[in-house]
XYZ file of C-alpha atoms in Angstrom:
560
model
C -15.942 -26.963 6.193
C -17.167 -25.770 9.540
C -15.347 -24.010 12.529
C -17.604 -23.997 15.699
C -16.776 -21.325 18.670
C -17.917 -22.242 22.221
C -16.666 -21.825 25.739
C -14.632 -23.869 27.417
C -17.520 -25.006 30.361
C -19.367 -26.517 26.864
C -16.084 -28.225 25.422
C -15.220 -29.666 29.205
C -18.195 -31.250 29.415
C -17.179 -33.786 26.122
C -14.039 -33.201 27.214
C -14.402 -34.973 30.535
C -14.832 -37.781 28.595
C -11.574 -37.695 26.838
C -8.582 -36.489 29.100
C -9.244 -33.251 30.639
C -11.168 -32.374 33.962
C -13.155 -29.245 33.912
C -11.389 -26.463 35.339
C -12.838 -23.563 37.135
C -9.500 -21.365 38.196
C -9.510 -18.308 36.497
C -8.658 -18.914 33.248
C -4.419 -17.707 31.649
C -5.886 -18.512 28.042
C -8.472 -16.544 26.645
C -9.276 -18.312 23.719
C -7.934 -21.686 22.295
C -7.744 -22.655 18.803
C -7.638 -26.577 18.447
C -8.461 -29.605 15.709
C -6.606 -26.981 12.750
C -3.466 -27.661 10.517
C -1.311 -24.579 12.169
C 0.817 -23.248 9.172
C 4.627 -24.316 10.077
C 3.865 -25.944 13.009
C 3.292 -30.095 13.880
C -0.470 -32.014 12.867
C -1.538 -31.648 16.724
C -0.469 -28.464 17.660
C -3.278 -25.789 19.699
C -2.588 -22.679 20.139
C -3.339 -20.444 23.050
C -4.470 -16.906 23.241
C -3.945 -14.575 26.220
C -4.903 -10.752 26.376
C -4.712 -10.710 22.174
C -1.372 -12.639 21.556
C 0.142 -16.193 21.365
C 0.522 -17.556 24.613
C 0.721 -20.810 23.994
C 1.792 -23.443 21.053
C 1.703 -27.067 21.548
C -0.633 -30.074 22.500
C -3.910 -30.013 23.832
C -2.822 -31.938 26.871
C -0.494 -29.670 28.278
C -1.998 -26.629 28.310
C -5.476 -27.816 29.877
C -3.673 -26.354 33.243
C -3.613 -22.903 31.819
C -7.911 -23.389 30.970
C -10.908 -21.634 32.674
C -14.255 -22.322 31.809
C -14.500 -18.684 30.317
C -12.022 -19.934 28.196
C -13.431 -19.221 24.502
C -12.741 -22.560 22.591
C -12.109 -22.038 18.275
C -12.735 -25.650 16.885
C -11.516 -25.504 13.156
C -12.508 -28.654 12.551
C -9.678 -29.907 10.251
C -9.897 -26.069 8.755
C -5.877 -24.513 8.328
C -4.613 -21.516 9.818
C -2.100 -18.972 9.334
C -0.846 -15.459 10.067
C -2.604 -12.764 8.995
C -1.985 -11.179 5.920
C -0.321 -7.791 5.507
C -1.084 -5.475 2.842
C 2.100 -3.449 2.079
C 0.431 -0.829 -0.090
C -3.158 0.765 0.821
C -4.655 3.976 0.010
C -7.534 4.202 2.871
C -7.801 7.922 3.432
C -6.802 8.901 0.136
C -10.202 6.424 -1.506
C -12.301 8.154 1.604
C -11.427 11.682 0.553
C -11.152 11.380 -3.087
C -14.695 9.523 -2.758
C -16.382 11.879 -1.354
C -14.833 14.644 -3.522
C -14.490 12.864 -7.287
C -16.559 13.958 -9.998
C -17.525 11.708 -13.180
C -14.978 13.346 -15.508
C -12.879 10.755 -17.076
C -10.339 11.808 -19.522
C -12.191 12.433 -22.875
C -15.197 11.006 -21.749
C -18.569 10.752 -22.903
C -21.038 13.958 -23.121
C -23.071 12.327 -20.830
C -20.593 12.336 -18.049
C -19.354 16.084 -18.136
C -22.836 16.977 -18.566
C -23.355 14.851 -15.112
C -20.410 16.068 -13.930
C -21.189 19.899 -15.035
C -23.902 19.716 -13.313
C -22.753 18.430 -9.835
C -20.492 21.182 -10.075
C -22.982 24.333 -10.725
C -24.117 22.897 -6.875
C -20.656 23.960 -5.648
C -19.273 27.284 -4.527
C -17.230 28.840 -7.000
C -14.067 28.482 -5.056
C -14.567 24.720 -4.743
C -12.473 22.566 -6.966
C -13.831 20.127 -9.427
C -11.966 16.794 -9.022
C -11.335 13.739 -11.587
C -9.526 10.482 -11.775
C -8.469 9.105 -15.596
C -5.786 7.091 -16.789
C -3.306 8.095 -19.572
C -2.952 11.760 -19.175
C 0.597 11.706 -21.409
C -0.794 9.271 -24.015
C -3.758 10.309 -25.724
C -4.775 14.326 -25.946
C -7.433 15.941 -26.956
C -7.872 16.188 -30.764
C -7.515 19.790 -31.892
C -6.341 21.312 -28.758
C -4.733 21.151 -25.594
C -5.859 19.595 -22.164
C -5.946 23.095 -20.617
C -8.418 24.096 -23.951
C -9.978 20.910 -23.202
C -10.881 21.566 -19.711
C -11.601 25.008 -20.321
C -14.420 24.615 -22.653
C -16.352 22.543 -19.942
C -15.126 24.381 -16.878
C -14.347 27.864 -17.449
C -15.337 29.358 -14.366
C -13.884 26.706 -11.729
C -10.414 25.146 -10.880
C -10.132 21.302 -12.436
C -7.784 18.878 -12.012
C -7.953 15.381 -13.312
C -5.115 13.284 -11.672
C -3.726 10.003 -13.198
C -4.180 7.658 -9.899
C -0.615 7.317 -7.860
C 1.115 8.871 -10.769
C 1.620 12.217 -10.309
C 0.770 13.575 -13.726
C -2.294 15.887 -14.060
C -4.273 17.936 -16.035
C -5.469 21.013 -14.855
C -7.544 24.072 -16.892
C -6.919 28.169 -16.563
C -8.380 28.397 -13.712
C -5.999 26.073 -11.840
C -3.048 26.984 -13.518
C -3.932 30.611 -11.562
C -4.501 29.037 -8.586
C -1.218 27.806 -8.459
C 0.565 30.829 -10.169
C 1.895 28.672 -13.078
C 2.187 31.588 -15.946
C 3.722 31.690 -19.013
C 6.607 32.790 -17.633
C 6.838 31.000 -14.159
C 9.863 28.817 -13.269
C 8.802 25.070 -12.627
C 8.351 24.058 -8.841
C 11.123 22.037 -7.188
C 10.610 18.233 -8.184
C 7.952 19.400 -10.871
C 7.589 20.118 -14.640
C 4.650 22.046 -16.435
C 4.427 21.284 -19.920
C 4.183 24.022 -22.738
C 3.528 24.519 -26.146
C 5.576 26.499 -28.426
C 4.915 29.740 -27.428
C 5.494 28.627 -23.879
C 2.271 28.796 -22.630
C 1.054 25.928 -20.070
C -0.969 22.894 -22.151
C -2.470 22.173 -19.178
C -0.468 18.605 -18.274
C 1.721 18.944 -15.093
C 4.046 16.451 -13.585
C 5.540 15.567 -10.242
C 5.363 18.513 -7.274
C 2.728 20.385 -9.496
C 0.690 17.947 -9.410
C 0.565 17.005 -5.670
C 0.126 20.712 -4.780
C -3.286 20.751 -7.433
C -4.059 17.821 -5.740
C -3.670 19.213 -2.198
C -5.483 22.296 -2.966
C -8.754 20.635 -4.566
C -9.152 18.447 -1.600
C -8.705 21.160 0.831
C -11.622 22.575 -0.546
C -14.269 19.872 -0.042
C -15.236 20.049 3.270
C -16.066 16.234 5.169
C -16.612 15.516 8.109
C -15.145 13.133 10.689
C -18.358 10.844 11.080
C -18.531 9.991 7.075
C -14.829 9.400 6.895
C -15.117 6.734 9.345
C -18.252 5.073 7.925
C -16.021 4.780 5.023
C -13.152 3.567 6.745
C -15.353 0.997 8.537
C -16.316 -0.558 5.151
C -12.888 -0.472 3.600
C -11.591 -2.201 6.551
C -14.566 -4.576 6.733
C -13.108 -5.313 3.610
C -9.475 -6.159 4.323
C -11.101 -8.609 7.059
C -12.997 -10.898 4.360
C -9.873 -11.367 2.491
C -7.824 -12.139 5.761
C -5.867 -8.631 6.165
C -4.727 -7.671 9.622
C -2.347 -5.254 9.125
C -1.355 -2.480 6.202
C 0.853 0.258 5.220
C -0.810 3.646 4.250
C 0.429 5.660 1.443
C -0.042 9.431 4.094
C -0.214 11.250 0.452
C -2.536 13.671 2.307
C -0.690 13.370 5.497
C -0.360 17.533 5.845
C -4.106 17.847 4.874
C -6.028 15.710 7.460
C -4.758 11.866 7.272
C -2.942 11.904 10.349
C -5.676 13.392 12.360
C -7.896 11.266 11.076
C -5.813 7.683 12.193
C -5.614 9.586 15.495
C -9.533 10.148 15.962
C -9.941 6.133 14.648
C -7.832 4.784 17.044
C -8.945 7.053 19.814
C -12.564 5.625 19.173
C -11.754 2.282 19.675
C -12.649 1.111 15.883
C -9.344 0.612 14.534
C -9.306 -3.399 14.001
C -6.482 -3.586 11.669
C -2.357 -2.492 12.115
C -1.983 0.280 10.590
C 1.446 1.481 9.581
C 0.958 5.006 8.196
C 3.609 6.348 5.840
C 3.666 10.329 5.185
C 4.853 11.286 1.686
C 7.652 13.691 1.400
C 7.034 16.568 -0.721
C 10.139 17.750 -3.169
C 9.151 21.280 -3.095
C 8.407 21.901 0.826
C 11.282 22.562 2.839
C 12.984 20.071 4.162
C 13.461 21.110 8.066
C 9.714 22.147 7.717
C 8.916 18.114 6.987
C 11.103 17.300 9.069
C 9.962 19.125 12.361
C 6.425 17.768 11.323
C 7.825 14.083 10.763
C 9.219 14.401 14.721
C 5.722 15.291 16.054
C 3.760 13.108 14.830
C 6.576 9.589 14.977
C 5.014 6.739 16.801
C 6.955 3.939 17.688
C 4.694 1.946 19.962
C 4.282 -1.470 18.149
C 1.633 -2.382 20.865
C -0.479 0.157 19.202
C -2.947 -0.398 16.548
C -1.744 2.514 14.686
C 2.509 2.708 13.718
C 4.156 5.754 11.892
C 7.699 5.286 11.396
C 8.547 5.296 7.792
C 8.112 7.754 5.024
C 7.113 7.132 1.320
C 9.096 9.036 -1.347
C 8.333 8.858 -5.227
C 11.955 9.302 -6.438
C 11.687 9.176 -10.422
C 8.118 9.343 -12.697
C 6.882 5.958 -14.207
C 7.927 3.868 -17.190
C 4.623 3.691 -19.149
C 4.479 7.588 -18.765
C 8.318 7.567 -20.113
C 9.193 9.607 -16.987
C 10.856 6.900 -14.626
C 14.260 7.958 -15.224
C 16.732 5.890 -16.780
C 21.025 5.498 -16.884
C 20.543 6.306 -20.879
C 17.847 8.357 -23.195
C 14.510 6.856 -24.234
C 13.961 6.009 -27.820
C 10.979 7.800 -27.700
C 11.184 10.498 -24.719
C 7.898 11.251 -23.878
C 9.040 15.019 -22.581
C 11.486 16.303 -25.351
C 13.423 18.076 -22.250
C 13.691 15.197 -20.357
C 15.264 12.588 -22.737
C 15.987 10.511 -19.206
C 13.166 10.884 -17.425
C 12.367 12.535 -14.399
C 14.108 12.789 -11.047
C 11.706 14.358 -8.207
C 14.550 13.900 -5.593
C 17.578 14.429 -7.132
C 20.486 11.719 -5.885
C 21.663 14.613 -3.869
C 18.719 15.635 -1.915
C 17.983 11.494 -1.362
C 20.991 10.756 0.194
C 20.161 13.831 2.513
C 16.983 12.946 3.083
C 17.616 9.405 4.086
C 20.324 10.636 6.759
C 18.292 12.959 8.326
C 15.561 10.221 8.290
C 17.663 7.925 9.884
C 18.981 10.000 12.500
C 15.069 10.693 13.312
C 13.772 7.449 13.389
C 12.166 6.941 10.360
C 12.574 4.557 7.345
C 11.352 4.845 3.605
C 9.359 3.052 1.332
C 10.791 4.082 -2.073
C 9.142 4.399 -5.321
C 11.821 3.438 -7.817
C 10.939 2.706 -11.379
C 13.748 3.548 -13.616
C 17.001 2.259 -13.611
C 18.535 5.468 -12.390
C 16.756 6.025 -9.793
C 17.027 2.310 -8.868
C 20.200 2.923 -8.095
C 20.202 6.222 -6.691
C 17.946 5.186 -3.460
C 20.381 1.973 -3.327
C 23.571 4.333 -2.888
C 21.783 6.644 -0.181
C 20.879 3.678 1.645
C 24.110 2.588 1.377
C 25.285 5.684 3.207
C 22.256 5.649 5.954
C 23.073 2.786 6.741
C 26.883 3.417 7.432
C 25.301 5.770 10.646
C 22.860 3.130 11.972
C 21.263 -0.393 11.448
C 18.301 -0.020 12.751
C 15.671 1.503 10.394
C 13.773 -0.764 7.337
C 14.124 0.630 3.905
C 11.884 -1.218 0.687
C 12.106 -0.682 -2.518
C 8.995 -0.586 -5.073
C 8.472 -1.009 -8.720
C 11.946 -1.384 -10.093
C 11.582 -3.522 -13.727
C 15.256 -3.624 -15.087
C 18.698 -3.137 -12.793
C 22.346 -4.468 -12.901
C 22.732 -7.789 -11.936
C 25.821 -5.928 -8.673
C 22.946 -3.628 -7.750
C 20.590 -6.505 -6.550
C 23.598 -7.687 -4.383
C 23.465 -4.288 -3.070
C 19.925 -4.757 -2.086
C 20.836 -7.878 -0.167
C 23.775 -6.845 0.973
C 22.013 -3.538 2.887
C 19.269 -5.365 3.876
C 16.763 -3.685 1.693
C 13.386 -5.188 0.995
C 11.277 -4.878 -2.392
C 7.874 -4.971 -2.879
C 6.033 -6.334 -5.983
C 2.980 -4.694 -6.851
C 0.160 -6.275 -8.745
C 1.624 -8.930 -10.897
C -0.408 -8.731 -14.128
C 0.695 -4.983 -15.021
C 4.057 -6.030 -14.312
C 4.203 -8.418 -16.994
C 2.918 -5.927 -19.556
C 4.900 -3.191 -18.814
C 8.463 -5.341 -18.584
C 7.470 -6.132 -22.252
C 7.083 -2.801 -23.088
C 10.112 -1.802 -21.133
C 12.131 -4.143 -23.325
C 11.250 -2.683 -26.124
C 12.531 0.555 -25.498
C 15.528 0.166 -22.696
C 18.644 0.248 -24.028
C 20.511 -2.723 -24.637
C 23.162 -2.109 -21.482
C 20.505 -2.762 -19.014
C 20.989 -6.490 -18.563
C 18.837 -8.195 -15.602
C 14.828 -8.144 -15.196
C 13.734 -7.986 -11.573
C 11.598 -11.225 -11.148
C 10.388 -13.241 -8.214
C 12.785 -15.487 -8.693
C 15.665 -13.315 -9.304
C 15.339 -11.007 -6.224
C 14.924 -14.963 -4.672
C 18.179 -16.553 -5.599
C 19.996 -12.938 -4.424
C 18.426 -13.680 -1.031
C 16.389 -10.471 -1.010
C 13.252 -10.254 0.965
C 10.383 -9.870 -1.232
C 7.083 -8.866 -0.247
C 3.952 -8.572 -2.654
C 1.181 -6.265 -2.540
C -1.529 -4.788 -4.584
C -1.702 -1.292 -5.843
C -4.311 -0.565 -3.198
C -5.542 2.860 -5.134
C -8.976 3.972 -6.132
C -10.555 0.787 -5.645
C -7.830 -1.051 -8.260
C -6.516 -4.134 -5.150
C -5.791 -7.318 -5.379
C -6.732 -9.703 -2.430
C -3.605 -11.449 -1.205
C -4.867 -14.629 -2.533
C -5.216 -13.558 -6.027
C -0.919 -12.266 -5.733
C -0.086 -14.920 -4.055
C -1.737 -17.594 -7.153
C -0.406 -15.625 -9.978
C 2.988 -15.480 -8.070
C 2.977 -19.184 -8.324
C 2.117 -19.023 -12.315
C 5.190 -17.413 -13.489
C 6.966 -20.440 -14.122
C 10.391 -19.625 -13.976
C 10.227 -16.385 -12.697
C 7.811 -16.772 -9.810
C 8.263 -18.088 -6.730
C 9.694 -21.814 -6.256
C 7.093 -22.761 -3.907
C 3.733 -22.109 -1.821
C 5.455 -21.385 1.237
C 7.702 -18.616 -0.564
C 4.799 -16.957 -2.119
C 3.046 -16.808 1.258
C 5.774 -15.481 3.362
C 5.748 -12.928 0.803
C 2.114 -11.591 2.291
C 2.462 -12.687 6.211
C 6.878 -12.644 7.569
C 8.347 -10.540 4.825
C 6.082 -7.024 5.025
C 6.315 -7.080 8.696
C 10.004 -7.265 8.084
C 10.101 -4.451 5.604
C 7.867 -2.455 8.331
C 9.762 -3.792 11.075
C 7.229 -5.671 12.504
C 7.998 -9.162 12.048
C 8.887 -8.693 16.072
C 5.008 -8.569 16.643
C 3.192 -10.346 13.965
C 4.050 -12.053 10.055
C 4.158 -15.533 11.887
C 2.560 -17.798 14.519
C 5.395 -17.626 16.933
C 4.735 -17.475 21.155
C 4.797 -13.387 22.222
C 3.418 -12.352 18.818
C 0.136 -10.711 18.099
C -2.526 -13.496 17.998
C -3.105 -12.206 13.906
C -5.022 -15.046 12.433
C -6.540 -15.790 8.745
C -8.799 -19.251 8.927
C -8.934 -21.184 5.452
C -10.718 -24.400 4.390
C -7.854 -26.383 3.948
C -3.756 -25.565 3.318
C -3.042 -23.584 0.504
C -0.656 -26.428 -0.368
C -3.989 -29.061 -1.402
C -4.639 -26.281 -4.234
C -3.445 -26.157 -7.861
C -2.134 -23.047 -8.033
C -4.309 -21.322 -10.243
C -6.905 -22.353 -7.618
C -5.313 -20.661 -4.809
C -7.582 -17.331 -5.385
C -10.847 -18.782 -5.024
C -9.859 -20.456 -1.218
C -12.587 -19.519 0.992
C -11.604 -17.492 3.777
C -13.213 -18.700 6.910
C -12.330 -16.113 9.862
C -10.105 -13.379 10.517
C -8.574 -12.210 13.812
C -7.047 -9.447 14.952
C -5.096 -9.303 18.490
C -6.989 -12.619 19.185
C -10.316 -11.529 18.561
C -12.832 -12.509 15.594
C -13.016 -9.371 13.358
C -14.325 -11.317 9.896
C -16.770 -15.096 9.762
C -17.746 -16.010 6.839
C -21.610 -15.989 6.451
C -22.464 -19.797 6.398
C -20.143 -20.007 9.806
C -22.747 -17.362 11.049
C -25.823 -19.308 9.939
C -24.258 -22.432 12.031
C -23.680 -20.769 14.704
């Protein structure tokens, strides 16, 4: 498969031959797209591109009054297009900073690796934290002692922190625990929980606000500067163009420590060739009006800019394979004795405030909801936002088990879910059945949140380098059997229509529709000639953002 760019004074020329004249007015169409199988739209249709959006949809014949011979002319050559994809769940500046700033030290790992990772730290100042990234922090301990012991035997003259990626667990040694005041006889932090032994002394393993406020504090200590960030953010968004992104929803977990700044300088240099919808995370244990006041100053609403901040992300409850998403009834097996439920780090109370004061401001929430309880908790407060205004998008994220009258809810308020990545999902609902109670009666599928009419959006977990290219969701979506999505259309809307609805920008882009945003992913053929299980290895052709070519694939270069 070949797709061949030229201008229009080349394709006039064969063109002459055929039906149209060469024109020489100044060109209305900047670039027209012709001879591809437009996704939802008739066998012949073209499609015209003025000043980076869809000016034009229909046949070649009629718009040939609208062509200049500046026109640039995008043969596909029998090659399908559709909208561009959109990532609902990215971590860019979080991967930047933490990869500039993470040491080798993985949870019990090898000698080899804290001796490396020793050793890159004797190069620091003292002050300087030592950072580390390791999964399982509440299921396997150190023999023979605690994490904090652990920790302390490597490090015992430097803060450490080793965080449990986009889990807010952590374990942290002496020195850390001092950094952030946590004695034996400190009270926990709003929306947190340090875990003791039985003389109450700190283990080292702290959850939810204490966690995020290590976190904060390591990075602030690495110093980086503006021109490496963005080399880094030029490769990570390189990235989303080979796999046909064109617009994505940032986590903003370091929003008060740089991230906002940081979309501001990219945009204001004129390399920002991707949407980018940034999403601050609320902190339980800062002040509310102190968020908010921040939240007003930095609110842009101008979807004809590259870079969108209008919604807020808030991790309501812990996770299920941690045993701290919290749940309508106790765990079998708590995995805090004190917190036979789980974990709330925004109490129902403080949601349903939160959300109103949102709303009146302009912003809406993407909501990290695992457990049951807390499933229902965001649905309630949204149910209440929503009685003072319409207008702002609320989505749900990694709910496993709910009542069936809660999903109607969900439809009902217009909320939106996203699906993360699809193979983790099936492990953990099987582990989730194992130890829910018995009362819990409905799994979330694809095809349940389907037949309630809910819009459903997938994603990948887009953290420390762990995505999944829209292709690869959208196949395994279609390999569920009966509870995936019916058919190939469904499973694509679920990357292109329904995350610009659940960011409120299906106005702009999610479709090929005349006014939006000429957002464009080129593929050999329909996703429809695949199998299913195919449907990952499609060969992305070209990507385009605002109507111009941001990704071609390398042999479309060499022909060229």
């Amino acid at each position: 498969m070949q797709v061949t760019v030229y201008l229009l004074r080349a394709f006039c020329f064969f063109a002459s031959f055929l039906f149209l004249p060469p024109v020489a007015a100044a060109p209305n169409i900047d670039t027209l797209i012709i001879n591809g199988q437009v996704h939802q739209a008739p066998d012949d249709t073209v499609v015209g591109v003025t000043r980076g959006k869809i000016s034009y949809l229909g046949t070649l014949e009629k718009i040939q009054p609208l062509l200049g011979d500046t026109t640039q002319v995008i043969d596909l050559e029998g090659a399908a297009l559709y909208p561009g994809f959109i990532e609902l769940h990215a971590h860019v500046f979080d991967n930047i900073m933490f990869s500039h700033r993470i040491c080798p030290l993985q949870r019990l790992g090898n000698s080899l690796a804290i001796a490396n990772c020793v050793a890159m730290a004797e190069q620091w100042p003292k002050e300087r934290w030592v950072m580390g990234y390791s999964h399982g922090l509440l299921d396997t301990l150190p023999k023979n002692s605690h994490p904090r012991q652990w920790l302390d035997k490597h490090f015992p003259d430097r803060p450490v922190v080793v965080s449990e990626p986009h889990s807010l667990i952590a374990w942290l040694n002496t020195r850390a625990l001092e950094r952030l005041k946590v004695t034996r006889y400190s009270l926990d932090a709003k929306g947190g929980r340090v875990l003791r032994d039985s003389q109450h002394y700190p283990n080292g393993i702290v959850v939810g606000a204490i966690a995020e406020q290590a976190l904060m504090e390591a990075v602030q200590s690495h110093p980086m500067t503006f021109a490496s960030s963005l080399t880094s953010m030029q490769e990570i968004q390189t990235a989303f163009h080979q796999q046909g992104i064109t617009s994505l929803a940032e986590g903003g977990s370091l929003w008060q420590v740089g991230s906002i700044d940081f979309w501001l300088a990219v945009l204001d240099s004129g390399q920002l060739d991707v949407r980018v919808s940034v999403r601050p995370r609320l902190s339980p244990y800062r002040g509310v009006n102190e968020q908010l006041v921040q939240l007003k100053s930095i609110l842009r609403n101008d979807f004809a800019s590259s870079l969108i901040i209008n919604q807020v992300k808030i991790s309501v409850d812990g996770q299920y394979h941690l045993g701290t998403a919290r749940l309508n009834s106790p765990y079998l097996s708590p995995a805090i004795a004190s917190e036979e439920k789980g974990l709330f780090y925004f109490s129902p109370t403080e949601l349903n405030t939160w959300l109103q004061r949102l709303q009146a401001l302009g912003y809406g929430a993407y909501l990290i909801t695992e457990g049951d309880a807390a499933v229902e908790a965001a649905v309630y407060s949204i149910q209440n936002a929503r009685r003072m205004s319409q207008d702002q998008r609320f989505t749900l994220t990694d709910m496993h088990f709910v009542e069936p009258n809660v999903l109607q809810l969900i439809h009902k308020y217009d909320v939106s879910v996203n699906f993360t990545e699809l193979h983790d999902r099936r492990y953990l609902s099987r582990q989730m059945a194992k130890e829910l109670p018995g009362s819990v009666s409905e799994k979330v599928t694809l095809a349940s949140l389907s037949r309630h009419g809910i819009s459903t959006a997938l994603s990948s977990k887009g953290y420390n380098g762990g995505h999944q290219s829209p292709l690869a969701q959208i196949s395994q979506s279609l390999q569920l059997g009966e509870h995936g999505f019916g058919s190939v259309s469904e499973a694509i809307d679920s990357y292109t229509i329904e995350p610009a609805r659940a960011l409120g920008i299906e106005g702009i882009t999610g479709s090929i529709v005349l006014g939006k945003s000429a957002d464009f992913v080129v593929m050999e053929r329909t996703l429809d000639e695949f199998a299913h299980e195919a449907i990952a290895d499609a060969v992305i052709l070209m990507t385009l953002y605002q109507g111009k070519v941001v990704y071609e694939a390398e042999e479309l270069k060499q022909s060229l």
